[in-house]
PDB file of C-alpha atoms in Angstrom:
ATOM      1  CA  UNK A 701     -35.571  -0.062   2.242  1.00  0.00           C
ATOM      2  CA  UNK A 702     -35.462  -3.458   3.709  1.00  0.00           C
ATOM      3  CA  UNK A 703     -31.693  -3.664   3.411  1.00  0.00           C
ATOM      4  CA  UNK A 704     -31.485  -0.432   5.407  1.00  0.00           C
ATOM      5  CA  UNK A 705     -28.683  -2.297   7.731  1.00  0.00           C
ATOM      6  CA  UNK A 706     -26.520  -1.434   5.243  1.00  0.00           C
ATOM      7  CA  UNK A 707     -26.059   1.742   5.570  1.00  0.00           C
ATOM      8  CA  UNK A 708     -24.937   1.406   8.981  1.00  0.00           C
ATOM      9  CA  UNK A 709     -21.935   3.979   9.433  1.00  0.00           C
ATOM     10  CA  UNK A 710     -18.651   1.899   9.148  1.00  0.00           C
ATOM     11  CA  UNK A 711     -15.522   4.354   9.082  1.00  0.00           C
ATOM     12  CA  UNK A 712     -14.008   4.217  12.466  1.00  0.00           C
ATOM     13  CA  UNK A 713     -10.684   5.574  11.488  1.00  0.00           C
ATOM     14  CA  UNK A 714      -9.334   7.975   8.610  1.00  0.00           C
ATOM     15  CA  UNK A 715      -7.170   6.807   6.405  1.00  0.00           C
ATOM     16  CA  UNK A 716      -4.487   9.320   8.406  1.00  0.00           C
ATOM     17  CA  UNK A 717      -5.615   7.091  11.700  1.00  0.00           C
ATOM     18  CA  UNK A 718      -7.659   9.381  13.275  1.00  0.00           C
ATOM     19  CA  UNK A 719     -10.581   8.233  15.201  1.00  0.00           C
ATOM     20  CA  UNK A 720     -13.820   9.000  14.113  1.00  0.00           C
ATOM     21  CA  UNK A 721     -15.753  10.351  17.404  1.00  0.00           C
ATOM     22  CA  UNK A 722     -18.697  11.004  15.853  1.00  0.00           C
ATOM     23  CA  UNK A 723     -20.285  11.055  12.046  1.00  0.00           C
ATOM     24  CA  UNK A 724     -23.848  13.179  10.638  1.00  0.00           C
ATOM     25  CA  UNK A 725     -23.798  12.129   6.827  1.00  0.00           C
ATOM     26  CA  UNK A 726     -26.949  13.028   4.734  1.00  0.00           C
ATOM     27  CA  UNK A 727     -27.495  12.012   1.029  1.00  0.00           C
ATOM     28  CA  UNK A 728     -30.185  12.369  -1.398  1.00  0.00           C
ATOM     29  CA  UNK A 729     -31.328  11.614  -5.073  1.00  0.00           C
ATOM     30  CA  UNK A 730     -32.033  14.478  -6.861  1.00  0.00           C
ATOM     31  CA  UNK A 731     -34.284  12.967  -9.227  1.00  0.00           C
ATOM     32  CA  UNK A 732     -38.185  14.088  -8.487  1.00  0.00           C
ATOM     33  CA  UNK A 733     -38.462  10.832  -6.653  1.00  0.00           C
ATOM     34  CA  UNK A 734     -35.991  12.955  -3.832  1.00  0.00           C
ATOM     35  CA  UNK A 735     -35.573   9.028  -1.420  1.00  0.00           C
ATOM     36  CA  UNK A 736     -32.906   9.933   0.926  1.00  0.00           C
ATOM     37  CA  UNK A 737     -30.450   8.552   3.495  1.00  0.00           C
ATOM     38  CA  UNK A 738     -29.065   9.231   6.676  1.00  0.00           C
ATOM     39  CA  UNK A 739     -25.827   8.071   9.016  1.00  0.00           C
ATOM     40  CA  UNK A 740     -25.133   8.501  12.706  1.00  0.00           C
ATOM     41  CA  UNK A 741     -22.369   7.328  14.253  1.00  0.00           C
ATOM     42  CA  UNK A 742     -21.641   8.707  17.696  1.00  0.00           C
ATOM     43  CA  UNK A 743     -19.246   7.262  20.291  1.00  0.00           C
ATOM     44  CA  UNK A 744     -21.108   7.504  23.733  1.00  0.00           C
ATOM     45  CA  UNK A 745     -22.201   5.219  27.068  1.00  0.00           C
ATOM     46  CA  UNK A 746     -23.659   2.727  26.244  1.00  0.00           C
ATOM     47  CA  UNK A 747     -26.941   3.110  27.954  1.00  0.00           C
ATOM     48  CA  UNK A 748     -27.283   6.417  25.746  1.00  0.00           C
ATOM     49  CA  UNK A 749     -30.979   6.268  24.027  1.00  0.00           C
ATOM     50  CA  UNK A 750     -31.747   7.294  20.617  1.00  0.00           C
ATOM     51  CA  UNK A 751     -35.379   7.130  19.078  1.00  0.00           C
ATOM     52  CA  UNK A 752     -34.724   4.173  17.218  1.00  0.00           C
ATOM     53  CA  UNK A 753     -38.068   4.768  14.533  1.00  0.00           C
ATOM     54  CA  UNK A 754     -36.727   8.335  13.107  1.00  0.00           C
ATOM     55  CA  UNK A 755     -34.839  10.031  10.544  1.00  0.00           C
ATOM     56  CA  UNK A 756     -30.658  10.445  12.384  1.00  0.00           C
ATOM     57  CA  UNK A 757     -30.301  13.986  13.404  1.00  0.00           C
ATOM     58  CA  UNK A 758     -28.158  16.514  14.756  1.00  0.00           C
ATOM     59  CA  UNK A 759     -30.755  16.291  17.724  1.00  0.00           C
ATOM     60  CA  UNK A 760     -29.424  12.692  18.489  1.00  0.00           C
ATOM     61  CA  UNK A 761     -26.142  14.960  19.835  1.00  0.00           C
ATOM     62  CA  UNK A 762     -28.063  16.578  22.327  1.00  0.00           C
ATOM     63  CA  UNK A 763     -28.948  19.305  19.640  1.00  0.00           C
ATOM     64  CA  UNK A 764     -29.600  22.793  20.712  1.00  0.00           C
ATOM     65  CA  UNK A 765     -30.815  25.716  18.645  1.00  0.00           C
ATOM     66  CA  UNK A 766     -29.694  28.422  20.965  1.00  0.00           C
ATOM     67  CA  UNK A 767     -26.330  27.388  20.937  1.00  0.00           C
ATOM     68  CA  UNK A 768     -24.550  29.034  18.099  1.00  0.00           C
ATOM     69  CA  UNK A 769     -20.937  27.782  17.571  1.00  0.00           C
ATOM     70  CA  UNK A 770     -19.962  31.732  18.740  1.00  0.00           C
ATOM     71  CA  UNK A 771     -21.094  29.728  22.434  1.00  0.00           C
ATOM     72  CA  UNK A 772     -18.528  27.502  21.903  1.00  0.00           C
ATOM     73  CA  UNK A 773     -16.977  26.246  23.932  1.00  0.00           C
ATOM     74  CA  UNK A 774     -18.858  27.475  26.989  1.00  0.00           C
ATOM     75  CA  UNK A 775     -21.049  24.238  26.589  1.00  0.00           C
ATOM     76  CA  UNK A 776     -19.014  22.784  29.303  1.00  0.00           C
ATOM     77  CA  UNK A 777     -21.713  22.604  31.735  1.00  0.00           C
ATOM     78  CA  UNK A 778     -23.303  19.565  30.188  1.00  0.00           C
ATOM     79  CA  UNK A 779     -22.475  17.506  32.576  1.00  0.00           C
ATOM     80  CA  UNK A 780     -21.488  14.443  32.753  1.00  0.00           C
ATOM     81  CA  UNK A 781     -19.847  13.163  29.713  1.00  0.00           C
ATOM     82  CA  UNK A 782     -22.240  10.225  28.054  1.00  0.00           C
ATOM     83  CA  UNK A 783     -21.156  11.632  24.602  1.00  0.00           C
ATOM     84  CA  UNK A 784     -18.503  12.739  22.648  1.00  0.00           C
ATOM     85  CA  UNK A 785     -19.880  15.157  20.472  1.00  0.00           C
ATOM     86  CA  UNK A 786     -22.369  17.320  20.755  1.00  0.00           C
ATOM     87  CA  UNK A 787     -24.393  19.951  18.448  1.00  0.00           C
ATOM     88  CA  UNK A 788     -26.056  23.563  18.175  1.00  0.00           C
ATOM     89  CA  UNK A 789     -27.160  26.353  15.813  1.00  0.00           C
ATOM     90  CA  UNK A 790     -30.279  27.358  14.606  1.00  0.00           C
ATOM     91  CA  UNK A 791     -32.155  24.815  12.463  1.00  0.00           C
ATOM     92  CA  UNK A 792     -33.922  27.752  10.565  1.00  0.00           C
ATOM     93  CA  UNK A 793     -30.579  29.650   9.490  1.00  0.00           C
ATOM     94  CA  UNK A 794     -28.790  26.194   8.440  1.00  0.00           C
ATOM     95  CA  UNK A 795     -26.170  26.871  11.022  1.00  0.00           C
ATOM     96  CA  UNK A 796     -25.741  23.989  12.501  1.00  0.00           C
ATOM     97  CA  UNK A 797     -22.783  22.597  13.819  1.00  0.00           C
ATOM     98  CA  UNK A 798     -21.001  19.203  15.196  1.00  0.00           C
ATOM     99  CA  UNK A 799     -18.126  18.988  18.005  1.00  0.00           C
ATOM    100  CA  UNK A 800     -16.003  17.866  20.291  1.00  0.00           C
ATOM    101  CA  UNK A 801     -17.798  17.889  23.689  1.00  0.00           C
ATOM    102  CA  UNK A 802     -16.412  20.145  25.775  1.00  0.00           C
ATOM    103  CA  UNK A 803     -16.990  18.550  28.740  1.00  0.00           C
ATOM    104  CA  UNK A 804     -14.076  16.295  27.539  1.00  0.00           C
ATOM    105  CA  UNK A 805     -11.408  18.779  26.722  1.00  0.00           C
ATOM    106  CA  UNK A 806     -11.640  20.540  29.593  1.00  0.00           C
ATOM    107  CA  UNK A 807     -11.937  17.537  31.980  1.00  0.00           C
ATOM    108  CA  UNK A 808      -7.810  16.825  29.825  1.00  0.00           C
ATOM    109  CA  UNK A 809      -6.975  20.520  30.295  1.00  0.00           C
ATOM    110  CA  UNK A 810      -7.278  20.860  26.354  1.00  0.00           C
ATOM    111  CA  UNK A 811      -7.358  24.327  24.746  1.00  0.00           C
ATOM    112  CA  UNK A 812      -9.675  25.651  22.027  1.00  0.00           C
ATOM    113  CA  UNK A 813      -6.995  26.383  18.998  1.00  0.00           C
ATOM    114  CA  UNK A 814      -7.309  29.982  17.384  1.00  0.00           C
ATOM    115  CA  UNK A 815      -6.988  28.003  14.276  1.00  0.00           C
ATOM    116  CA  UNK A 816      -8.870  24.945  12.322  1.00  0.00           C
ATOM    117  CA  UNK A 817     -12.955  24.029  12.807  1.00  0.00           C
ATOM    118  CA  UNK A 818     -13.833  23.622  16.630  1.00  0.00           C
ATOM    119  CA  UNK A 819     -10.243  22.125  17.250  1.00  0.00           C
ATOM    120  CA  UNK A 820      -8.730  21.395  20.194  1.00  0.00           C
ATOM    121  CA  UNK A 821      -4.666  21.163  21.353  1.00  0.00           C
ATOM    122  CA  UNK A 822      -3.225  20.498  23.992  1.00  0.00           C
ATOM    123  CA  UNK A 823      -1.178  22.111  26.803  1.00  0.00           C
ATOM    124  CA  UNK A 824       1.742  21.154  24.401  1.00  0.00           C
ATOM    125  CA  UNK A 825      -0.064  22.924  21.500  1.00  0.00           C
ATOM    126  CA  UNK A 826      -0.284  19.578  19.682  1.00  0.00           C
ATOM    127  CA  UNK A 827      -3.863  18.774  17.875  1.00  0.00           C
ATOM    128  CA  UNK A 828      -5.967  16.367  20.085  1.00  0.00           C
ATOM    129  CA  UNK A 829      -9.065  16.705  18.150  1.00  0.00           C
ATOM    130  CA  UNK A 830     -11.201  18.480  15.548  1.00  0.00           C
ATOM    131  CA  UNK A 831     -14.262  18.647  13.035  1.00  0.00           C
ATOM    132  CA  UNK A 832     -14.371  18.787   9.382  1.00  0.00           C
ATOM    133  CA  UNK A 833     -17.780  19.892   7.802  1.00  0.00           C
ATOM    134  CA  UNK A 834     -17.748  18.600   3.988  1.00  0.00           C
ATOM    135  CA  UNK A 835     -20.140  18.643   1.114  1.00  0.00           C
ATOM    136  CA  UNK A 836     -20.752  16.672  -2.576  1.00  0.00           C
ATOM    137  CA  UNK A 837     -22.990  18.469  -4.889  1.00  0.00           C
ATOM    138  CA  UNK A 838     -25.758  20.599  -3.354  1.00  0.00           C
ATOM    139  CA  UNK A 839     -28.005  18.585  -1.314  1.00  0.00           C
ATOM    140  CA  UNK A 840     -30.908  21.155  -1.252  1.00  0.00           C
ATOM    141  CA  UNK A 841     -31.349  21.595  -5.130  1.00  0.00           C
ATOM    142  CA  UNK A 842     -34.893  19.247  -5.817  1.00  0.00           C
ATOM    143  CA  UNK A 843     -35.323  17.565  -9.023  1.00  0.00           C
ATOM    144  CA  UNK A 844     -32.555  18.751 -11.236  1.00  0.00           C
ATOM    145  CA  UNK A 845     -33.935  16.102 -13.809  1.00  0.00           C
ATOM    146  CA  UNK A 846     -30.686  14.001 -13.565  1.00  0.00           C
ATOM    147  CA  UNK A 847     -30.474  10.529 -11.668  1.00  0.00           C
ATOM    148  CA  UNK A 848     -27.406  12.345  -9.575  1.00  0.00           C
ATOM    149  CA  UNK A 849     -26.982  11.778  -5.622  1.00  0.00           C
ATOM    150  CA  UNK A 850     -25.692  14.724  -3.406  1.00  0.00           C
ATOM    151  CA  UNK A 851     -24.546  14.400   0.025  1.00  0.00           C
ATOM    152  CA  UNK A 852     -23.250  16.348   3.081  1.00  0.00           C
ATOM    153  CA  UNK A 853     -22.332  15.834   6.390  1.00  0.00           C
ATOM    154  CA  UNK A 854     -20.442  16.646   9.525  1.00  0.00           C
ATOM    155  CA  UNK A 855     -17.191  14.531  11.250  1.00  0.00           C
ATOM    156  CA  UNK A 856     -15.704  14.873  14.795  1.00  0.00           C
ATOM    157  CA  UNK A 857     -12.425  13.150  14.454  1.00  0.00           C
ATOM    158  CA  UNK A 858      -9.524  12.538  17.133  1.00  0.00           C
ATOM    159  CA  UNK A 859      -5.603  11.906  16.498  1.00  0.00           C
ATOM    160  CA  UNK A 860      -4.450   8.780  18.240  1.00  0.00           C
ATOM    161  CA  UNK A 861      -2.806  10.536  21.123  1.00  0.00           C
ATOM    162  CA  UNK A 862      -6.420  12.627  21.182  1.00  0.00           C
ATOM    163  CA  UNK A 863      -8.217   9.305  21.387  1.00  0.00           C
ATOM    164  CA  UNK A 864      -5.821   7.506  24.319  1.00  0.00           C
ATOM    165  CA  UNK A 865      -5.938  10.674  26.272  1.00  0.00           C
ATOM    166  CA  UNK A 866      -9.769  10.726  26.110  1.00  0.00           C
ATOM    167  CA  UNK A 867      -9.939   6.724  26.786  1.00  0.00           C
ATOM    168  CA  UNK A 868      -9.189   7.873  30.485  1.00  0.00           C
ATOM    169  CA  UNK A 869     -12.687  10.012  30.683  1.00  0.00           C
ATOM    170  CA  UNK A 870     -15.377   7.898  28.661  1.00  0.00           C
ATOM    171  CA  UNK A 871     -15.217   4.912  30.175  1.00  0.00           C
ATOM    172  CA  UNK A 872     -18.069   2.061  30.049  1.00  0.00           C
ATOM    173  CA  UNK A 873     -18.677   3.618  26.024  1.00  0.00           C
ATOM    174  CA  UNK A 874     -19.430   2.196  22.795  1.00  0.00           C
ATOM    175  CA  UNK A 875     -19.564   3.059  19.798  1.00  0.00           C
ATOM    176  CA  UNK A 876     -23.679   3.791  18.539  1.00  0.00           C
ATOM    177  CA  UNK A 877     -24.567   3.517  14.915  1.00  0.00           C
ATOM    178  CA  UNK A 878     -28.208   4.509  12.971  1.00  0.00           C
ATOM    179  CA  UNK A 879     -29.307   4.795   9.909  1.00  0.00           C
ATOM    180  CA  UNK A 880     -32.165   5.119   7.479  1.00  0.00           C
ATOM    181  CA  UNK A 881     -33.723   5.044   4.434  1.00  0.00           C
ATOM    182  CA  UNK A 882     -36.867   7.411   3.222  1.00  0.00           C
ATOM    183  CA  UNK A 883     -38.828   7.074  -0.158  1.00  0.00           C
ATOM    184  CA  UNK A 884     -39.665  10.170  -1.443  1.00  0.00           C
ATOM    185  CA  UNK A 885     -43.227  11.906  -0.651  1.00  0.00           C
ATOM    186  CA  UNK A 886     -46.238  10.959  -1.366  1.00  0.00           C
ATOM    187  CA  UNK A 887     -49.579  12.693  -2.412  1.00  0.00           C
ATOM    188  CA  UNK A 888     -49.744  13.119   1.142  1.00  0.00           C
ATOM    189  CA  UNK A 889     -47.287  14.262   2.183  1.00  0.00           C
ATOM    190  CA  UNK A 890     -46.261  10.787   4.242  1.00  0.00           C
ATOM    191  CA  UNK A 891     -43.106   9.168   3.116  1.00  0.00           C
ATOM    192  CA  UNK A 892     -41.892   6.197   4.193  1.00  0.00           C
ATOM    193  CA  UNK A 893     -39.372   5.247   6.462  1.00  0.00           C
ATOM    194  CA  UNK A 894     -36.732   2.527   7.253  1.00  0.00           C
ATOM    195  CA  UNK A 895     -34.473   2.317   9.996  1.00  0.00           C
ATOM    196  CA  UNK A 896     -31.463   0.702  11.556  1.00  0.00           C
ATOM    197  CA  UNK A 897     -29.635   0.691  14.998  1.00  0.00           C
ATOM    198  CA  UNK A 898     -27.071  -1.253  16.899  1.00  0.00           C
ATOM    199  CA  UNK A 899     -24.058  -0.529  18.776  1.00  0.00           C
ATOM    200  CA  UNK A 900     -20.514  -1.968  18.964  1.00  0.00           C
ATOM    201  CA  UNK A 901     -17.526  -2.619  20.938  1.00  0.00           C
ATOM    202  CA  UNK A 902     -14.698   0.289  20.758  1.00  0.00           C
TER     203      UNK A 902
END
Protein backbone atom coordinates (compact mmCIF):
# COMPACT_ATOMS: atom_id res chain seq x y z
CA UNK A 1 0.00 0.00 0.00
CA UNK A 2 2.57 2.54 0.79
CA UNK A 3 4.56 1.77 -2.35
CA UNK A 4 1.39 2.44 -4.35
CA UNK A 5 3.69 4.82 -6.76
CA UNK A 6 4.57 1.89 -8.27
CA UNK A 7 1.99 1.00 -9.99
CA UNK A 8 1.94 4.10 -11.84
CA UNK A 9 1.01 3.16 -15.59
CA UNK A 10 4.36 3.13 -17.58
CA UNK A 11 3.72 1.73 -21.25
CA UNK A 12 3.68 4.68 -23.50
CA UNK A 13 4.30 2.79 -26.65
CA UNK A 14 3.60 -0.91 -27.92
CA UNK A 15 6.14 -2.86 -28.73
CA UNK A 16 4.73 -2.31 -32.63
CA UNK A 17 5.28 1.69 -31.74
CA UNK A 18 1.99 2.64 -31.29
CA UNK A 19 1.15 5.27 -28.85
CA UNK A 20 -0.72 4.48 -25.99
CA UNK A 21 -3.59 7.33 -25.78
CA UNK A 22 -5.11 6.11 -23.00
CA UNK A 23 -4.92 2.82 -20.52
CA UNK A 24 -8.01 1.30 -17.82
CA UNK A 25 -6.13 -1.85 -16.35
CA UNK A 26 -7.82 -3.63 -13.33
CA UNK A 27 -6.27 -6.61 -11.38
CA UNK A 28 -7.20 -8.57 -8.45
CA UNK A 29 -6.16 -11.52 -6.09
CA UNK A 30 -8.47 -14.08 -6.06
CA UNK A 31 -7.62 -15.39 -2.82
CA UNK A 32 -10.55 -14.52 -0.05
CA UNK A 33 -8.37 -11.63 0.91
CA UNK A 34 -9.75 -10.15 -2.89
CA UNK A 35 -6.82 -6.60 -2.44
CA UNK A 36 -6.96 -5.15 -5.81
CA UNK A 37 -5.30 -2.66 -8.17
CA UNK A 38 -6.05 -0.17 -10.57
CA UNK A 39 -4.16 1.91 -13.64
CA UNK A 40 -5.14 5.06 -15.49
CA UNK A 41 -3.26 6.48 -17.90
CA UNK A 42 -4.96 9.07 -20.07
CA UNK A 43 -3.29 11.61 -22.37
CA UNK A 44 -5.21 14.98 -21.83
CA UNK A 45 -4.61 19.04 -20.96
CA UNK A 46 -2.95 19.38 -18.48
CA UNK A 47 -5.21 21.31 -16.26
CA UNK A 48 -7.63 18.16 -16.59
CA UNK A 49 -8.77 17.18 -12.80
CA UNK A 50 -9.14 13.78 -11.53
CA UNK A 51 -10.28 12.97 -7.84
CA UNK A 52 -6.99 12.20 -6.73
CA UNK A 53 -8.36 10.01 -3.25
CA UNK A 54 -10.42 7.23 -5.39
CA UNK A 55 -10.35 3.98 -6.95
CA UNK A 56 -9.25 4.90 -11.31
CA UNK A 57 -12.36 4.54 -13.28
CA UNK A 58 -13.87 4.57 -16.53
CA UNK A 59 -15.62 7.78 -15.03
CA UNK A 60 -12.13 9.56 -15.03
CA UNK A 61 -12.90 9.51 -19.17
CA UNK A 62 -15.78 11.52 -18.84
CA UNK A 63 -17.84 8.21 -18.33
CA UNK A 64 -21.38 8.06 -19.42
CA UNK A 65 -23.91 5.30 -18.88
CA UNK A 66 -26.28 6.32 -21.58
CA UNK A 67 -23.85 6.15 -24.12
CA UNK A 68 -23.72 2.68 -25.49
CA UNK A 69 -20.86 2.09 -28.02
CA UNK A 70 -24.07 1.63 -30.73
CA UNK A 71 -23.81 5.92 -30.04
CA UNK A 72 -20.61 5.83 -31.28
CA UNK A 73 -19.33 7.91 -32.74
CA UNK A 74 -22.02 10.58 -32.46
CA UNK A 75 -20.16 11.69 -29.17
CA UNK A 76 -18.67 14.40 -31.18
CA UNK A 77 -20.37 17.12 -29.46
CA UNK A 78 -18.12 17.00 -26.44
CA UNK A 79 -16.59 19.81 -27.07
CA UNK A 80 -13.57 20.91 -26.80
CA UNK A 81 -10.96 18.31 -26.86
CA UNK A 82 -9.14 18.18 -23.15
CA UNK A 83 -8.97 14.33 -23.63
CA UNK A 84 -8.20 11.74 -25.82
CA UNK A 85 -10.35 9.08 -24.91
CA UNK A 86 -13.41 8.95 -23.65
CA UNK A 87 -16.00 6.19 -22.22
CA UNK A 88 -19.77 4.91 -22.08
CA UNK A 89 -22.06 1.91 -21.51
CA UNK A 90 -24.04 0.91 -18.81
CA UNK A 91 -22.20 0.12 -15.56
CA UNK A 92 -25.03 -2.41 -14.60
CA UNK A 93 -24.85 -4.58 -17.95
CA UNK A 94 -20.81 -4.59 -17.87
CA UNK A 95 -20.84 -2.84 -21.18
CA UNK A 96 -18.56 -0.52 -20.87
CA UNK A 97 -16.35 0.74 -23.31
CA UNK A 98 -12.98 2.95 -23.96
CA UNK A 99 -12.19 5.18 -27.21
CA UNK A 100 -10.83 7.37 -29.30
CA UNK A 101 -12.53 10.77 -28.72
CA UNK A 102 -14.34 11.69 -31.42
CA UNK A 103 -13.99 15.08 -31.16
CA UNK A 104 -10.43 14.33 -32.49
CA UNK A 105 -11.12 12.29 -35.54
CA UNK A 106 -13.45 14.35 -36.86
CA UNK A 107 -11.63 17.67 -36.13
CA UNK A 108 -8.58 15.31 -38.84
CA UNK A 109 -11.47 14.31 -41.14
CA UNK A 110 -10.90 10.60 -39.86
CA UNK A 111 -13.49 7.90 -40.66
CA UNK A 112 -15.00 5.27 -38.35
CA UNK A 113 -13.63 1.81 -40.10
CA UNK A 114 -16.43 -0.91 -40.74
CA UNK A 115 -13.81 -3.13 -39.36
CA UNK A 116 -11.58 -3.56 -35.96
CA UNK A 117 -12.80 -2.18 -32.17
CA UNK A 118 -13.82 1.63 -32.36
CA UNK A 119 -11.05 2.19 -35.10
CA UNK A 120 -10.47 4.94 -37.00
CA UNK A 121 -8.70 5.48 -40.81
CA UNK A 122 -8.14 7.93 -42.58
CA UNK A 123 -9.28 9.65 -45.81
CA UNK A 124 -6.52 7.33 -47.30
CA UNK A 125 -8.13 4.30 -45.56
CA UNK A 126 -4.92 3.84 -43.55
CA UNK A 127 -5.42 2.99 -39.58
CA UNK A 128 -4.89 6.20 -37.45
CA UNK A 129 -6.12 4.76 -34.30
CA UNK A 130 -7.96 2.05 -32.36
CA UNK A 131 -8.87 0.13 -29.02
CA UNK A 132 -8.12 -3.27 -27.91
CA UNK A 133 -10.23 -4.61 -24.89
CA UNK A 134 -8.15 -7.68 -23.31
CA UNK A 135 -8.57 -9.98 -20.40
CA UNK A 136 -6.24 -12.60 -18.03
CA UNK A 137 -8.22 -15.03 -16.09
CA UNK A 138 -11.69 -13.95 -14.94
CA UNK A 139 -11.52 -11.02 -12.79
CA UNK A 140 -15.05 -11.44 -11.26
CA UNK A 141 -14.66 -15.10 -9.91
CA UNK A 142 -14.11 -14.37 -5.70
CA UNK A 143 -12.07 -16.67 -3.75
CA UNK A 144 -11.25 -19.55 -5.98
CA UNK A 145 -8.98 -20.78 -3.00
CA UNK A 146 -5.76 -20.30 -5.11
CA UNK A 147 -3.18 -17.36 -4.51
CA UNK A 148 -3.85 -16.53 -8.50
CA UNK A 149 -4.16 -12.74 -9.80
CA UNK A 150 -6.64 -11.93 -12.71
CA UNK A 151 -6.70 -8.82 -14.59
CA UNK A 152 -8.53 -6.89 -17.37
CA UNK A 153 -8.51 -3.79 -18.93
CA UNK A 154 -9.12 -1.47 -21.81
CA UNK A 155 -6.26 0.38 -24.34
CA UNK A 156 -6.76 3.31 -26.81
CA UNK A 157 -3.70 3.11 -28.91
CA UNK A 158 -2.52 5.37 -32.00
CA UNK A 159 -0.02 4.41 -35.00
CA UNK A 160 2.73 6.95 -35.31
CA UNK A 161 1.26 8.75 -38.27
CA UNK A 162 -2.19 8.60 -35.93
CA UNK A 163 -0.24 10.24 -33.13
CA UNK A 164 1.66 13.22 -35.39
CA UNK A 165 -1.59 13.92 -37.07
CA UNK A 166 -3.35 14.33 -33.69
CA UNK A 167 -0.19 16.40 -32.20
CA UNK A 168 -1.76 19.29 -34.37
CA UNK A 169 -5.23 19.24 -32.19
CA UNK A 170 -4.16 18.53 -28.43
CA UNK A 171 -1.92 20.96 -27.86
CA UNK A 172 -0.77 22.28 -24.23
CA UNK A 173 -1.36 18.11 -23.13
CA UNK A 174 0.31 15.74 -20.98
CA UNK A 175 0.27 12.69 -20.32
CA UNK A 176 -1.92 11.89 -16.64
CA UNK A 177 -1.19 8.78 -14.70
CA UNK A 178 -3.21 7.18 -11.33
CA UNK A 179 -3.19 4.42 -9.59
CA UNK A 180 -4.17 2.49 -6.50
CA UNK A 181 -4.05 -0.06 -4.23
CA UNK A 182 -7.21 -1.55 -2.03
CA UNK A 183 -6.97 -4.25 0.80
CA UNK A 184 -9.67 -6.41 0.71
CA UNK A 185 -12.98 -5.75 2.92
CA UNK A 186 -13.38 -5.62 6.13
CA UNK A 187 -16.13 -6.70 8.69
CA UNK A 188 -17.46 -3.55 7.64
CA UNK A 189 -17.57 -3.36 4.75
CA UNK A 190 -14.65 -0.38 4.59
CA UNK A 191 -11.54 -1.33 2.78
CA UNK A 192 -8.73 0.54 2.55
CA UNK A 193 -7.33 2.59 0.05
CA UNK A 194 -4.00 3.88 -1.44
CA UNK A 195 -3.47 6.15 -4.13
CA UNK A 196 -1.11 7.71 -6.60
CA UNK A 197 -1.13 10.61 -9.20
CA UNK A 198 1.23 12.67 -11.24
CA UNK A 199 1.52 13.69 -14.71
CA UNK A 200 4.33 13.84 -17.31
CA UNK A 201 5.76 15.45 -20.25
CA UNK A 202 4.62 13.83 -23.79
Amino acid sequence: MAAVAEALPTAYHTPAGDVVLAELTRIARQDNDRSEESRLSVIGHRALKFDDDSEPSVHDFWHKERYFARDYPMLWRLQPVPVTAIAGGSIMSDARFLALNPSVAFLLGWRLSATGLFRWENADGEMMAESMRWAQGNIEAYDTGYQNRAAEGWLVLATPAGWEAMRQVITDSVRHRRAARMTGYKRSGDRDISTAADHIPI
